[in-house]
PDB file of C-alpha atoms in Angstrom:
ATOM      1  CA  MET A  14      -6.111  27.056  17.671  1.00 37.00           C
ATOM      2  CA  LYS A  15      -9.134  24.782  17.285  1.00 43.00           C
ATOM      3  CA  LEU A  16      -8.370  21.161  16.394  1.00 38.00           C
ATOM      4  CA  HIS A  17     -10.168  19.350  13.604  1.00 45.00           C
ATOM      5  CA  PRO A  18     -12.242  16.545  15.199  1.00 55.00           C
ATOM      6  CA  VAL A  19     -10.010  13.935  13.542  1.00 53.00           C
ATOM      7  CA  GLU A  20      -6.963  15.416  15.274  1.00 51.00           C
ATOM      8  CA  GLY A  21      -8.644  14.883  18.631  1.00 51.00           C
ATOM      9  CA  LEU A  22      -9.890  11.363  17.888  1.00 60.00           C
ATOM     10  CA  VAL A  23      -7.054   9.866  15.865  1.00 72.00           C
ATOM     11  CA  PRO A  24      -4.058  12.190  16.074  1.00 78.00           C
ATOM     12  CA  GLY A  25      -1.711   9.707  14.384  1.00 84.00           C
ATOM     13  CA  ILE A  26      -3.875   9.484  11.282  1.00 90.00           C
ATOM     14  CA  ALA A  27      -4.427  13.250  11.267  1.00 87.00           C
ATOM     15  CA  ALA A  28      -0.670  13.834  11.332  1.00 89.00           C
ATOM     16  CA  ARG A  29      -0.147  11.375   8.494  1.00 91.00           C
ATOM     17  CA  ILE A  30      -2.841  13.077   6.425  1.00 93.00           C
ATOM     18  CA  ALA A  31      -1.239  16.474   7.072  1.00 90.00           C
ATOM     19  CA  GLY A  32       2.107  15.170   5.809  1.00 91.00           C
ATOM     20  CA  ALA A  33       0.713  13.266   2.834  1.00 92.00           C
ATOM     21  CA  GLU A  34       1.042  14.165  -0.798  1.00 93.00           C
ATOM     22  CA  ARG A  35      -2.225  15.267  -2.376  1.00 91.00           C
ATOM     23  CA  GLY A  36      -2.608  12.087  -4.451  1.00 91.00           C
ATOM     24  CA  GLU A  37      -2.059   9.874  -1.410  1.00 93.00           C
ATOM     25  CA  ALA A  38      -4.555  11.869   0.638  1.00 94.00           C
ATOM     26  CA  ARG A  39      -7.159  11.607  -2.129  1.00 94.00           C
ATOM     27  CA  ARG A  40      -6.665   7.824  -2.472  1.00 94.00           C
ATOM     28  CA  PHE A  41      -6.917   7.509   1.298  1.00 96.00           C
ATOM     29  CA  ALA A  42     -10.166   9.516   1.355  1.00 96.00           C
ATOM     30  CA  PHE A  43     -11.810   7.203  -1.165  1.00 96.00           C
ATOM     31  CA  ARG A  44     -10.497   4.048   0.534  1.00 96.00           C
ATOM     32  CA  VAL A  45     -11.933   5.367   3.805  1.00 97.00           C
ATOM     33  CA  ALA A  46     -15.260   6.081   2.066  1.00 97.00           C
ATOM     34  CA  ARG A  47     -15.374   2.514   0.714  1.00 96.00           C
ATOM     35  CA  LEU A  48     -14.611   1.132   4.167  1.00 97.00           C
ATOM     36  CA  ALA A  49     -17.348   3.281   5.714  1.00 97.00           C
ATOM     37  CA  CYS A  50     -19.864   2.047   3.139  1.00 97.00           C
ATOM     38  CA  ALA A  51     -18.916  -1.565   3.861  1.00 96.00           C
ATOM     39  CA  VAL A  52     -19.103  -1.129   7.636  1.00 96.00           C
ATOM     40  CA  ALA A  53     -22.425   0.730   7.474  1.00 96.00           C
ATOM     41  CA  GLY A  54     -23.971  -1.676   4.982  1.00 95.00           C
ATOM     42  CA  VAL A  55     -24.655   0.939   2.323  1.00 95.00           C
ATOM     43  CA  HIS A  56     -26.438  -0.666  -0.634  1.00 94.00           C
ATOM     44  CA  ASP A  57     -27.101   2.430  -2.716  1.00 94.00           C
ATOM     45  CA  ARG A  58     -25.586   1.722  -6.136  1.00 94.00           C
ATOM     46  CA  ASN A  59     -24.671   5.336  -6.798  1.00 93.00           C
ATOM     47  CA  ALA A  60     -22.891   5.828  -3.456  1.00 94.00           C
ATOM     48  CA  LEU A  61     -20.926   2.617  -3.938  1.00 93.00           C
ATOM     49  CA  GLU A  62     -19.954   3.486  -7.515  1.00 92.00           C
ATOM     50  CA  VAL A  63     -18.733   6.948  -6.534  1.00 92.00           C
ATOM     51  CA  ALA A  64     -16.747   5.493  -3.621  1.00 92.00           C
ATOM     52  CA  ARG A  65     -15.210   2.832  -5.877  1.00 90.00           C
ATOM     53  CA  GLY A  66     -14.595   5.084  -8.857  1.00 85.00           C
ATOM     54  CA  GLY A  67     -12.866   7.872  -6.992  1.00 79.00           C
ATOM     55  CA  LEU A  68     -11.792  10.703  -9.216  1.00 73.00           C
ATOM     56  CA  GLU A  69     -10.925   8.317 -12.054  1.00 79.00           C
ATOM     57  CA  HIS A  70     -14.613   8.329 -12.946  1.00 77.00           C
ATOM     58  CA  TYR A  71     -15.756  11.690 -11.645  1.00 79.00           C
ATOM     59  CA  PRO A  72     -19.490  11.480 -10.978  1.00 82.00           C
ATOM     60  CA  GLU A  73     -22.015  13.273 -13.133  1.00 86.00           C
ATOM     61  CA  THR A  74     -23.935  16.170 -11.624  1.00 89.00           C
ATOM     62  CA  GLU A  75     -27.049  13.988 -11.272  1.00 92.00           C
ATOM     63  CA  ASP A  76     -25.014  11.453  -9.290  1.00 90.00           C
ATOM     64  CA  LEU A  77     -23.773  14.151  -6.922  1.00 91.00           C
ATOM     65  CA  VAL A  78     -27.291  15.482  -6.417  1.00 95.00           C
ATOM     66  CA  ALA A  79     -28.499  11.928  -5.747  1.00 95.00           C
ATOM     67  CA  LEU A  80     -25.754  11.506  -3.118  1.00 95.00           C
ATOM     68  CA  TRP A  81     -26.708  14.741  -1.374  1.00 95.00           C
ATOM     69  CA  ASP A  82     -30.390  13.760  -1.491  1.00 97.00           C
ATOM     70  CA  LEU A  83     -29.594  10.328  -0.060  1.00 96.00           C
ATOM     71  CA  GLU A  84     -27.559  11.835   2.774  1.00 96.00           C
ATOM     72  CA  ARG A  85     -30.327  14.350   3.516  1.00 96.00           C
ATOM     73  CA  ASP A  86     -33.002  11.620   3.547  1.00 96.00           C
ATOM     74  CA  LEU A  87     -30.897   9.398   5.812  1.00 95.00           C
ATOM     75  CA  ASP A  88     -30.142  12.338   8.118  1.00 94.00           C
ATOM     76  CA  SER A  89     -33.880  13.094   8.340  1.00 95.00           C
ATOM     77  CA  ALA A  90     -34.651   9.478   9.218  1.00 95.00           C
ATOM     78  CA  CYS A  91     -31.821   9.530  11.750  1.00 94.00           C
ATOM     79  CA  GLU A  92     -33.182  12.703  13.323  1.00 94.00           C
ATOM     80  CA  ALA A  93     -36.644  11.129  13.539  1.00 95.00           C
ATOM     81  CA  HIS A  94     -35.195   8.130  15.398  1.00 92.00           C
ATOM     82  CA  LEU A  95     -33.126  10.276  17.747  1.00 90.00           C
ATOM     83  CA  GLY A  96     -35.815  12.872  18.366  1.00 91.00           C
ATOM     84  CA  THR A  97     -33.222  15.607  17.884  1.00 88.00           C
ATOM     85  CA  HIS A  98     -30.631  16.737  15.370  1.00 87.00           C
ATOM     86  CA  PRO A  99     -27.795  14.177  15.084  1.00 83.00           C
ATOM     87  CA  SER A 100     -25.174  16.854  15.756  1.00 82.00           C
ATOM     88  CA  THR A 101     -26.431  17.080  19.346  1.00 84.00           C
ATOM     89  CA  CYS A 102     -25.966  13.343  19.981  1.00 82.00           C
ATOM     90  CA  ASN A 103     -22.906  11.308  20.780  1.00 83.00           C
ATOM     91  CA  LEU A 104     -21.626   8.535  18.528  1.00 82.00           C
ATOM     92  CA  ASP A 105     -23.004   5.778  20.742  1.00 85.00           C
ATOM     93  CA  GLN A 106     -26.535   7.166  20.380  1.00 87.00           C
ATOM     94  CA  MET A 107     -26.172   7.543  16.617  1.00 86.00           C
ATOM     95  CA  ARG A 108     -24.804   4.044  16.158  1.00 85.00           C
ATOM     96  CA  LEU A 109     -28.047   2.591  17.523  1.00 88.00           C
ATOM     97  CA  HIS A 110     -29.828   3.493  14.271  1.00 92.00           C
ATOM     98  CA  ASP A 111     -28.924   2.168  10.822  1.00 93.00           C
ATOM     99  CA  GLU A 112     -29.988   5.380   9.088  1.00 94.00           C
ATOM    100  CA  CYS A 113     -27.586   7.411  11.220  1.00 94.00           C
ATOM    101  CA  ILE A 114     -24.687   5.116  10.396  1.00 95.00           C
ATOM    102  CA  GLU A 115     -25.561   5.004   6.701  1.00 96.00           C
ATOM    103  CA  ALA A 116     -25.872   8.793   6.555  1.00 96.00           C
ATOM    104  CA  ARG A 117     -22.349   9.154   7.885  1.00 95.00           C
ATOM    105  CA  ALA A 118     -20.993   6.593   5.403  1.00 97.00           C
ATOM    106  CA  VAL A 119     -22.610   8.499   2.539  1.00 97.00           C
ATOM    107  CA  GLY A 120     -21.139  11.628   4.116  1.00 97.00           C
ATOM    108  CA  ALA A 121     -17.709   9.989   3.841  1.00 97.00           C
ATOM    109  CA  VAL A 122     -18.243   9.493   0.100  1.00 97.00           C
ATOM    110  CA  ILE A 123     -19.272  13.128  -0.299  1.00 96.00           C
ATOM    111  CA  ALA A 124     -16.317  14.267   1.823  1.00 96.00           C
ATOM    112  CA  ALA A 125     -13.891  12.319  -0.377  1.00 96.00           C
ATOM    113  CA  LEU A 126     -14.972  14.519  -3.292  1.00 95.00           C
ATOM    114  CA  LYS A 127     -13.965  17.787  -1.579  1.00 94.00           C
ATOM    115  CA  PRO A 128     -11.652  19.877  -3.780  1.00 93.00           C
ATOM    116  CA  ASP A 129      -8.791  19.960  -1.256  1.00 95.00           C
ATOM    117  CA  ALA A 130      -7.406  16.424  -0.893  1.00 95.00           C
ATOM    118  CA  LEU A 131      -6.239  16.944   2.694  1.00 95.00           C
ATOM    119  CA  VAL A 132      -9.637  18.292   3.746  1.00 95.00           C
ATOM    120  CA  ALA A 133     -11.263  15.380   1.910  1.00 96.00           C
ATOM    121  CA  ALA A 134      -9.137  12.846   3.789  1.00 96.00           C
ATOM    122  CA  ARG A 135      -9.772  14.445   7.200  1.00 94.00           C
ATOM    123  CA  GLN A 136     -13.519  14.785   6.675  1.00 95.00           C
ATOM    124  CA  ALA A 137     -13.896  11.293   5.193  1.00 96.00           C
ATOM    125  CA  THR A 138     -12.063   9.930   8.242  1.00 95.00           C
ATOM    126  CA  GLN A 139     -14.341  11.864  10.608  1.00 92.00           C
ATOM    127  CA  GLU A 140     -17.443  10.568   8.809  1.00 95.00           C
ATOM    128  CA  ALA A 141     -16.078   7.007   8.765  1.00 96.00           C
ATOM    129  CA  LEU A 142     -15.516   7.080  12.515  1.00 93.00           C
ATOM    130  CA  ALA A 143     -19.106   8.257  12.975  1.00 91.00           C
ATOM    131  CA  ALA A 144     -20.256   5.450  10.656  1.00 93.00           C
ATOM    132  CA  GLY A 145     -18.703   2.891  12.969  1.00 92.00           C
ATOM    133  CA  CYS A 146     -15.300   2.254  11.417  1.00 94.00           C
ATOM    134  CA  GLU A 147     -12.747   1.083  13.937  1.00 93.00           C
ATOM    135  CA  THR A 148      -9.657   3.187  14.503  1.00 92.00           C
ATOM    136  CA  ALA A 149      -7.459   0.135  13.871  1.00 93.00           C
ATOM    137  CA  ALA A 150      -9.015  -0.377  10.427  1.00 95.00           C
ATOM    138  CA  LEU A 151      -8.430   3.271   9.532  1.00 95.00           C
ATOM    139  CA  GLU A 152      -4.848   3.056  10.773  1.00 93.00           C
ATOM    140  CA  ALA A 153      -4.313  -0.051   8.628  1.00 93.00           C
ATOM    141  CA  LEU A 154      -5.576   1.875   5.593  1.00 93.00           C
ATOM    142  CA  ALA A 155      -3.247   4.739   6.458  1.00 92.00           C
ATOM    143  CA  ASP A 156      -0.357   2.256   6.618  1.00 90.00           C
ATOM    144  CA  GLN A 157      -1.220   1.042   3.111  1.00 90.00           C
ATOM    145  CA  VAL A 158      -1.882   4.378   1.449  1.00 89.00           C
ATOM    146  CA  LEU A 159      -0.169   7.200   3.338  1.00 88.00           C
ATOM    147  CA  VAL A 160       3.560   6.823   2.944  1.00 76.00           C
ATOM    148  CA  SER A 161       5.377   8.646   5.704  1.00 59.00           C
TER     149      SER A 161
END
């Protein structure tokens, strides 16, 4: 069985997500997205509002499209800096470029919106790690949000 990348990087958090109630997992996903935006220095108003609002203020279609466009533009800039697609690079290489880090933080916001709360939490965590969030900070969030 293939492990989700989060299970390989932070198995304790992955296990807590797997055992979480859907509401807890969703809250965790959005808290992780907010942390990723803070760490990466995201200043895009729309991305920050979606991360802050969570599902209480579900974004309009235009806001979602703007998020996807922002992530795509940041990924393109990241690829230009790296000289190759970001998926072929390690995290250390990506973290050398602000656009790469920001793209992953915006990816965390998009991931938090996934229909399945557990998938949202895992993918937001994966994106947050790529955006430069420290494992200890993510574990502290898990301690606050994921009751085990």
